[in-house]
XYZ file of C-alpha atoms in Angstrom:
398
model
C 29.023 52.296 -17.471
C 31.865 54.416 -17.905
C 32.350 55.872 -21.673
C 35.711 55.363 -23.877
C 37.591 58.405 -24.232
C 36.732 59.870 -27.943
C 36.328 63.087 -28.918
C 32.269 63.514 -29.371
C 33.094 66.325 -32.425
C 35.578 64.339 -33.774
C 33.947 64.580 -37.481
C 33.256 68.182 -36.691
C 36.679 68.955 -36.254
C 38.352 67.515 -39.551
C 37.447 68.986 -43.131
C 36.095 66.645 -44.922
C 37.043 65.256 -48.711
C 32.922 65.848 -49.731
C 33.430 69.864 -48.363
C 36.671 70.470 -50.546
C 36.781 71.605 -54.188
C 38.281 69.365 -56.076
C 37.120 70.144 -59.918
C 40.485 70.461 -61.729
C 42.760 70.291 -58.781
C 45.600 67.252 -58.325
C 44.754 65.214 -55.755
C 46.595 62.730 -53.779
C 44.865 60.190 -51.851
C 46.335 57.346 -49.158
C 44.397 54.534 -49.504
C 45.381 51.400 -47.445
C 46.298 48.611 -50.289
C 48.028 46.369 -48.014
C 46.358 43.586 -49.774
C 47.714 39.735 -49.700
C 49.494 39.070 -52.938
C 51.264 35.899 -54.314
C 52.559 34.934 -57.462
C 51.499 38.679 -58.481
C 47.840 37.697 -57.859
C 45.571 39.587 -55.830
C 43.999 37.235 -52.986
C 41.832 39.654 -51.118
C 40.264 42.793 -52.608
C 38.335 43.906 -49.935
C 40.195 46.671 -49.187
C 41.213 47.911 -52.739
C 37.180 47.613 -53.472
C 36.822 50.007 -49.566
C 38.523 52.842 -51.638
C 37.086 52.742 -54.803
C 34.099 54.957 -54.191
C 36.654 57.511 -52.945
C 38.711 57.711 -56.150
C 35.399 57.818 -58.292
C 34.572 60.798 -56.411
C 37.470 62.905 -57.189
C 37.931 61.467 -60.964
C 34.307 62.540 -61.433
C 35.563 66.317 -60.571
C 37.854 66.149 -63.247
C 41.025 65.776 -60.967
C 43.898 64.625 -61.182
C 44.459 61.995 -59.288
C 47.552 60.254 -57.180
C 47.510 57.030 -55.175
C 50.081 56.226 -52.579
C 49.840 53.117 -50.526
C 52.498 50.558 -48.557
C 52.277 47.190 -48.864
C 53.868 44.667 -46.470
C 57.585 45.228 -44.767
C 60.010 45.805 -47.158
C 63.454 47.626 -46.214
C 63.650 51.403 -46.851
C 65.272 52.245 -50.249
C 65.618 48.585 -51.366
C 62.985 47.845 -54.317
C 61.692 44.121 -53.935
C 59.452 43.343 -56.419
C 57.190 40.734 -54.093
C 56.256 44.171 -52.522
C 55.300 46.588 -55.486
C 51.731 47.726 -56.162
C 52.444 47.005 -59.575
C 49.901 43.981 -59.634
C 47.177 46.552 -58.136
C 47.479 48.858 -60.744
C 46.551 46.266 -63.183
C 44.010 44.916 -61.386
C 42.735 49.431 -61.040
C 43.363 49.682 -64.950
C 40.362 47.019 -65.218
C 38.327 49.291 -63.099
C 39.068 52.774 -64.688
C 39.679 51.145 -67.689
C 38.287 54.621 -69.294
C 40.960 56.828 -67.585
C 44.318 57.048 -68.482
C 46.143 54.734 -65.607
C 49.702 55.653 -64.859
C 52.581 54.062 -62.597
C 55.255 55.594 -61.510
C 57.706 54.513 -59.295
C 58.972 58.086 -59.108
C 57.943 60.977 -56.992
C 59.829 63.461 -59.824
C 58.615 64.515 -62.885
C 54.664 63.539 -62.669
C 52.842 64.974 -65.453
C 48.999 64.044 -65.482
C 46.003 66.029 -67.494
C 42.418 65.905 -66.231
C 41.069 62.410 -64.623
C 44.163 60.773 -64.971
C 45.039 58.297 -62.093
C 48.147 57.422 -61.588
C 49.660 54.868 -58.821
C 52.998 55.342 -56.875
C 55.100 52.718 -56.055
C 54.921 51.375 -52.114
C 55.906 54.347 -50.126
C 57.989 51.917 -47.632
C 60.736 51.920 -50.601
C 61.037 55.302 -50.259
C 63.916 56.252 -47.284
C 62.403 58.264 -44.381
C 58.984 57.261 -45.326
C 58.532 55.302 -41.332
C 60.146 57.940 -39.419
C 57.699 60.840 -41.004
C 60.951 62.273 -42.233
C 60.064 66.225 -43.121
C 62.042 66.160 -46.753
C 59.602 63.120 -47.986
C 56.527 64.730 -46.588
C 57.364 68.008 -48.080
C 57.938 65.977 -51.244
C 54.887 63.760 -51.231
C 52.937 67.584 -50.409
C 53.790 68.983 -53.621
C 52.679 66.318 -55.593
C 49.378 67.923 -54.576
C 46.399 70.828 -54.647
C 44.795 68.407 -52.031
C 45.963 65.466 -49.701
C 43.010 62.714 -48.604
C 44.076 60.958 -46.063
C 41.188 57.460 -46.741
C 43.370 54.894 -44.873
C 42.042 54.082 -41.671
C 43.831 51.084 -41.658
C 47.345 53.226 -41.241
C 45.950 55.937 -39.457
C 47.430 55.033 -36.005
C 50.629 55.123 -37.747
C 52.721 58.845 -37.465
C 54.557 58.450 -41.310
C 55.513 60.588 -44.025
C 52.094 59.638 -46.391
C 50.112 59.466 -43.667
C 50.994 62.296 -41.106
C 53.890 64.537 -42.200
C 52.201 64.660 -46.085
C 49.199 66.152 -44.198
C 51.336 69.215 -42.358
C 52.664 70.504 -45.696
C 50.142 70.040 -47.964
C 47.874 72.843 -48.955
C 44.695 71.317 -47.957
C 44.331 68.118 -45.970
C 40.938 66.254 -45.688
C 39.362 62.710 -44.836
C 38.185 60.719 -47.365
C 34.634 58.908 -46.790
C 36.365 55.438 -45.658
C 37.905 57.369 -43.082
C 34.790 59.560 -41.950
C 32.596 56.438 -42.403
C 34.812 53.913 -39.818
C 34.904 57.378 -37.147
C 31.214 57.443 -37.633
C 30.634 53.621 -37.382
C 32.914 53.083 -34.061
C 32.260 55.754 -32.351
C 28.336 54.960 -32.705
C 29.236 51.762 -31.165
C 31.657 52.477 -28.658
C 30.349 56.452 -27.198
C 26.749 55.617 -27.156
C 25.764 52.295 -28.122
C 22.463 50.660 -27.835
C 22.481 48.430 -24.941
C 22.971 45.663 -23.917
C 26.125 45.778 -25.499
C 28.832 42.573 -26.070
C 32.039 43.116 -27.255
C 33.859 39.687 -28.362
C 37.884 39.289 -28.309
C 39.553 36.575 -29.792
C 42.975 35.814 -30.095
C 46.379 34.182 -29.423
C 47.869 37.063 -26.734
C 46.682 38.954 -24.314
C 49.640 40.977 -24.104
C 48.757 42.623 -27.424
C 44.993 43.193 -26.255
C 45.164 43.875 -22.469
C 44.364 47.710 -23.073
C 41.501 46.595 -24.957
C 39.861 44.780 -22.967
C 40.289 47.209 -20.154
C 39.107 49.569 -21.956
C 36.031 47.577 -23.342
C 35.499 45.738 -19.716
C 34.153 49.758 -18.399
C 32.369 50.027 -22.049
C 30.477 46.813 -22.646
C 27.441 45.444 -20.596
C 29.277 41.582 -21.461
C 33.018 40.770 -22.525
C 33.246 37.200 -24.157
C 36.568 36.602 -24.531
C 38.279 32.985 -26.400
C 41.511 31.867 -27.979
C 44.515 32.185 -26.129
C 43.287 35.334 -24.183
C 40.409 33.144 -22.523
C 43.171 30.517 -21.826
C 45.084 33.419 -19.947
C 41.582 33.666 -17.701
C 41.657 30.058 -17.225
C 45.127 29.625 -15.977
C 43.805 31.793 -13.035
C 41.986 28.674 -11.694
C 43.069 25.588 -13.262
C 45.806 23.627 -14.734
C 45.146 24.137 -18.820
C 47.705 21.355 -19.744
C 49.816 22.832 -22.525
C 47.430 24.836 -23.842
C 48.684 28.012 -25.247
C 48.888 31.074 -22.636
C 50.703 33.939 -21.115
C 51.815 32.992 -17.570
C 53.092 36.796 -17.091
C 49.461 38.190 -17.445
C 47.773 36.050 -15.009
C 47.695 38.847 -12.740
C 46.481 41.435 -14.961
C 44.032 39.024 -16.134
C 42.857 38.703 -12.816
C 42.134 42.406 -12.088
C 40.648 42.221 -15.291
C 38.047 39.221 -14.256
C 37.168 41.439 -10.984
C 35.012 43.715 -13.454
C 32.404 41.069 -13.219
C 31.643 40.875 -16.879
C 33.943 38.717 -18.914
C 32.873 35.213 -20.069
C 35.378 32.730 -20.098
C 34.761 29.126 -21.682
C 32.652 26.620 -19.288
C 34.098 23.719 -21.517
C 36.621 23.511 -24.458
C 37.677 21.662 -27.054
C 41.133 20.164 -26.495
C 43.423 17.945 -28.465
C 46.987 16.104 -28.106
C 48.525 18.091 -30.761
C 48.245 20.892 -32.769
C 47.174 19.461 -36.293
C 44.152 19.441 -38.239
C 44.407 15.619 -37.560
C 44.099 16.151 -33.708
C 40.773 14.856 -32.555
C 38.482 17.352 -30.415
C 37.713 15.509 -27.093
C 35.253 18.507 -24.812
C 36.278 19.009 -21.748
C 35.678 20.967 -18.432
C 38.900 23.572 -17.316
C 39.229 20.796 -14.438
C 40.056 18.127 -16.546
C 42.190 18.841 -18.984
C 45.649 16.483 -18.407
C 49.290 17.970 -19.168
C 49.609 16.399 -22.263
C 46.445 18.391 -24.009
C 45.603 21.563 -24.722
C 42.895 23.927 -25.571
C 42.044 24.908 -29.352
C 37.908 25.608 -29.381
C 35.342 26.276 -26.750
C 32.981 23.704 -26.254
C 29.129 23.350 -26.964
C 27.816 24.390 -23.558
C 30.152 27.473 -24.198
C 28.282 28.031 -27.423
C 25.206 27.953 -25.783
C 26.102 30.600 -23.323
C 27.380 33.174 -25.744
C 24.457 32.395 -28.739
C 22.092 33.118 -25.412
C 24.532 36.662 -24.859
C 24.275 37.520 -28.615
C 20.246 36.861 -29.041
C 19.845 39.564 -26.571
C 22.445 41.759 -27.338
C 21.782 45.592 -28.997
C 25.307 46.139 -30.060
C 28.021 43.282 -30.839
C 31.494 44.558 -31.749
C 33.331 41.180 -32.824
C 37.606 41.044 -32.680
C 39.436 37.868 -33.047
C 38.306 33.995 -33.469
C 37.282 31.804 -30.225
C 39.454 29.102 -31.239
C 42.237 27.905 -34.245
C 39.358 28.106 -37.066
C 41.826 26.664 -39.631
C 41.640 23.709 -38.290
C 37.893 22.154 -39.323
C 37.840 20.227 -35.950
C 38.507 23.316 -34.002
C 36.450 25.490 -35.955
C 32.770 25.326 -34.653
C 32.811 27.582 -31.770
C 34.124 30.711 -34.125
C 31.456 29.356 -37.364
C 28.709 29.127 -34.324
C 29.474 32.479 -32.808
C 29.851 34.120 -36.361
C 26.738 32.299 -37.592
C 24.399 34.096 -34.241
C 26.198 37.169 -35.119
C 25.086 36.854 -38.589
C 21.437 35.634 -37.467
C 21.217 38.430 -35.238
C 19.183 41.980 -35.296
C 21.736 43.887 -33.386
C 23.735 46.658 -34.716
C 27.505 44.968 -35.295
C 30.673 45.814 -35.946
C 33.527 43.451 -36.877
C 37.375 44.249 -37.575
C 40.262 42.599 -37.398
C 42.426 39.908 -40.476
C 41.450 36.963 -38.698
C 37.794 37.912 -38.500
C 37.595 38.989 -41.488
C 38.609 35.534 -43.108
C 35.742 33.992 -41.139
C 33.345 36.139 -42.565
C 34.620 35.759 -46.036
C 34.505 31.756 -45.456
C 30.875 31.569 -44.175
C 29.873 34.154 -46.704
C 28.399 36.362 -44.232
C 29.438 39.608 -45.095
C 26.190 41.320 -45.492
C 24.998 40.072 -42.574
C 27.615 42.519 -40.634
C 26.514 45.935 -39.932
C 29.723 47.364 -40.581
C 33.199 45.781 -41.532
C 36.412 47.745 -40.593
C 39.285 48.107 -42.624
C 41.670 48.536 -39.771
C 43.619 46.161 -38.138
C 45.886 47.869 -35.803
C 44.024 51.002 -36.154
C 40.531 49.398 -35.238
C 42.384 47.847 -31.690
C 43.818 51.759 -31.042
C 40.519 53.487 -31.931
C 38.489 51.117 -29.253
C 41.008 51.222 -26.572
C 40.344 54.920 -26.871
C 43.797 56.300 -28.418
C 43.727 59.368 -30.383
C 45.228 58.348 -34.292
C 48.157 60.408 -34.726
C 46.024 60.707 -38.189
C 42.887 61.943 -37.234
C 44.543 64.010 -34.907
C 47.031 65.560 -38.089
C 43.658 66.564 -39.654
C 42.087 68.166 -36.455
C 45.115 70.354 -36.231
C 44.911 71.440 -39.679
C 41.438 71.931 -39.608
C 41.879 74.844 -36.767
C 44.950 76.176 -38.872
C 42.532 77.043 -41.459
C-alpha cells in the first residue's frame, strides 16, 4: 500500500500552545465559530463546545484573552448583522459567566486586565482579511504576547487571522484542537491498523477526485455512494436521470482500475426528487430514463456492513444517499449504525456527516469527530495546510 504524503514529525515541528508561557500574557486565539445561526439562535454548538477546553486553558493562566473567528460569506468591509458573532458571545458569557466577557467590533483601543475574554467581530468584515493582506496581519499581531492558531477547520485557508497573524506575531503556537485532529488523521491515514475502509459520500466527484486517488493507494477498501458512486455507474450502465458528472467518467474509470472501490450492486431509485417519491430497488441494469438514483439498496448494505465488521480503521466522508429524505435515508442510517456498532478505530468529518451522527445520536460511538470540512478533504488528500505549514516555519525561526 502506498502511504499519503504527511510529514511523520509534523507535531514535532510546530510549538505547541501546552509548551508556551502564557501566565499574564495577552493571548489571541482563532477558533473556527462558523456555526449555523438563524434568527440569532445558535443551531449547532459543536464546534464552539471543540474550543472551549482551549480558552479554559489560557484563562486559567491568568491571560488575557482574544477570540477571532469568521462566520459565513459576508463582503469585506460591509457589516451585516446575519453574520456577527454577536449571538456567540452571549451564548460564551453563559459559559465564562465568571470572567469579564467583552465584544468589540474594533481592532483599536482593546484594553483587557487579567482573564478577561473578549470576542472580535467576524474577521471577514474586516478589508484584506481573505487576501492575508500584511497591514491586517500586522494589526491582528499586536493585539498579542501570543497567537494560537486552534482552527483546523480554516487551516487550509492562507488569511490574515489564520496565516499572515502567525508571521508577525511574537510567538505562534497550535492550540490542542489543532494538535489533537494532526494526531487523530495522521494515525489513521500514515499508519493505520489494517484492514482499512475509507467511505466517500457525496453529490460530485469533481470536488473529491483527489481524494479518492489519494485514499484508493491508502485504503485496503474504498466504498464510495451518492452522486460519486453514480459517476462509477455511468461507466457501465444507463443510470436514467440520476444525478452524475458525465465529464469524470474517464477519471472515474482510471480510478475503478485500482481494484478496490465498491460501487452499489442495487439502489434505491425514485421518479422524482421529493420526500414523497417512493423507493422502488433496483439493479444498475434496470433503471429506466425517467428514474433516478437517491439510496443504495439492501444487498448494497449487506456488502459494506460485511466491509465494516472486519474493518481495523474506518474513516467515514459524505452520506451514501439524500438522507433528508426518510425514504432515501436507510443506506446512510445502516452504514452509520455498523460504524457505530463497530470496534474499529474511526474517524468521521465532514457537515453532512456530521448531521447524521447528530440525528442517530451516535456521537460517542465515533472514535474521533473532525472539525474540518474543507480542511479534513485537504489533510487526507495529502496537502500541506498553508497553516500548519505557517507554524513549522516559525517554529525553525525560533
Amino acid at each position: 500500500m502506498n502511504k499519503i504524503n504527511i510529514t511523520q514529525n509534523t507535531l514535532n515541528s510546530i510549538k505547541h500552545m501546552t509548551e508556551v508561557d502564557l501566565h499574564n500574557k495577552t493571548v489571541l486565539i482563532r477558533v473556527d465559530f462558523n456555526v449555523p445561526i438563524q434568527d440569532n439562535k445558535i443551531l449547532s454548538d459543536d464546534r464552539i463546545k471543540a474550543s472551549i477546553p482551549t480558552i479554559k486553558l489560557a484563562l486559567k493562566k491568568n491571560a488575557r484573552v482574544i477570540i477571532m473567528s469568521h462566520l459565513g460569506r459576508p463582503k469585506e468591509g460591509i457589516y451585516e448583522e446575519k453574520f456577527s458573532l454577536f449571538p456567540i458571545f452571549q451564548y460564551l458569557k453563559k459559559i465564562f459567566y465568571k470572567n469579564n466577557v467583552i465584544f468589540s467590533k474594533k481592532l483599536e483601543n482593546i484594553n483587557m486586565q487579567k482573564n478577561d475574554l473578549l470576542i472580535l467581530e467576524n474577521v471577514r468584515f474586516n478589508i484584506g482579511e481573505k487576501k492575508n493582506d500584511i497591514n491586517l496581519s500586522q494589526k491582528y499581531a499586536s493585539l498579542c504576547d501570543i497567537f494560537v492558531m486552534d482552527a483546523f477547520g480554516s487551516a487550509h485557508r492562507k488569511e490574515a487571522s489564520t496565516f499572515g497573524v502567525g508571521i508577525y506575531a511574537k510567538i505562534a503556537c497550535a492550540g490542542p484542537l489543532l494538535i489533537s485532529e494532526i494526531y487523530y488523521l495522521t494515525k489513521a491515514l500514515k499508519n493505520p491498523k489494517r484492514p482499512m475502509t475509507a467511505i466517500i459520500g457525496g453529490a460530485k466527484i469533481s470536488t473529491k477526485f483527489k481524494l479518492l486517488t489519494s485514499l484508493s493507494k491508502i485504503a485496503n477498501t474504498v466504498i464510495v455512494g451518492g452522486g460519486i458512486a453514480n459517476t462509477f455507474l455511468a461507466i457501465k450502465y444507463n443510470i436514467g436521470k440520476s444525478l452524475h458528472e458525465p465529464k469524470y467518467i474517464n477519471l472515474a474509470k482510471k480510478i475503478k482500475k485500482q481494484n478496490n472501490i465498491i460501487i452499489p450492486v442495487d439502489s434505491r431509485v425514485g421518479t422524482s426528487f421529493s420526500k414523497l417519491s417512493q423507493a422502488v430497488i433496483k439493479k444498475p441494469c434496470d433503471i429506466n430514463q425517467n428514474e433516478e438514483i437517491m439510496d443504495i439498496g439492501d444487498e448494497s448494505i449487506k456488502n459494506i456492513q460485511k466491509i465494516i465488521e472486519n474493518s481495523n480503521t474506518i474513516l467515514w466522508n459524505g452520506p451514501l444517499g439524500v438522507f433528508e429524505f426518510p425514504n432515501f435515508s436507510i443506506g446512510t442510517k445502516a452504514l452509520a449504525k455498523s460504524i457505530s456498532k463497530s470496534n474499529s478505530f474511526s474517524i468521521a468529518g465532514g457537515g453532512e456527516t456530521l448531521s447524521v451522527i447528530n440525528m442517530l445520536n451516535i456521537r460517542k460511538k465515533i472514535s474521533y469527530i473532525s472539525t474540518g470540512g474543507g480542511a479534513f478533504l485537504e489533510f487526507i488528500e495529502g496537502k500541506k495546510l498553508p497553516a500548519i505549514h505557517m507554524l513549522e516555519k516559525k517554529y525553525h525561526m525560533k
